[in-house]
């Protein structure tokens, strides 16, 4: 299929602001497909591409929670068909050739595009993606509902799995926002006892509704002490971008507990050698997941009724929607619809 016409996309301008542009439609290259975008979530990681500190060249199209319909196949693509509905997350598709890929570690592929950072993402009517990055979307799930699960969802779902909790274990989720409100639901549906940790009491009611058994106000109490009083958490997933506040949770881990970090921060997480050795605890990070892990996460979410709370906006309102996400006012994920 040859490209004709143009499409609308929201790109990062030289000033760092988001601007709506019109671009010529391009054909997918070898091993790529072209998607007609149906929905794209706005993720905090998009701030790496956008004002005030753009890490990318002007002209990049942000967005890595993309759901669309395949409308053109590049040369050599046999796994996917035109008309199929697929998603693309932050990892834009592995190469299959590098040392990490040959070990089966596709997340750490050394030749992997970062959607919306190193290649154009989904704040657009069309997007071109590598076939190895594609995620099949369950037929019963709407594109808008699926979009935030492709980054925020898989990030927290996989973080919980990496903590390897057992049924009935106490797990804690620090930070009840775009990531945390999903983590609470996954943890509850996995049959775990769930403690939600956030500053203040404003999110207590919602946390309970989403599945939390305990609510810890980190402004009023020491969350590490509170978790210890509950017997200690076998897993703590911290979505807060603060090394210091993550460090304070170490005291709340059960023996052999794991602190799984998904909130990126420039500050270190500090942990004593006594805790590491004497209590056998571990601190680890988790970066989204592979397409097949994403499909497992979507299937789990669909079967168990895990749903992102979403504010939907038209593509033309991307700049305002992005600002709302940055302000922390969004409840909880913004999704753009072309
Ligand atoms: Zn993201
Ligand atoms: Zn690779």
GROMACS .gro file of C-alpha atoms in nm, residues 1 5 69 108 130 136 149 162-163 247 252 287 303 318 330:
model
   15
    1UNK     CA    1   0.000   0.000   0.000
    5UNK     CA    2  -0.221   1.242   0.177
   69UNK     CA    3  -0.550  -0.044   1.370
  108UNK     CA    4   1.734  -0.470   2.752
  130UNK     CA    5   0.848  -0.215   1.453
  136UNK     CA    6  -0.238  -0.770   2.054
  149UNK     CA    7  -0.234  -0.032   3.047
  162UNK     CA    8   0.908  -0.935   4.015
  163UNK     CA    9   0.843  -0.900   4.387
  247UNK     CA   10   1.446   0.446   5.151
  252UNK     CA   11   0.847  -0.185   5.654
  287UNK     CA   12   1.127  -0.131   3.338
  303UNK     CA   13  -1.049  -1.098   3.337
  318UNK     CA   14  -0.268   1.755   2.362
  330UNK     CA   15  -0.535   1.437   3.625
   0.00000   0.00000   0.00000
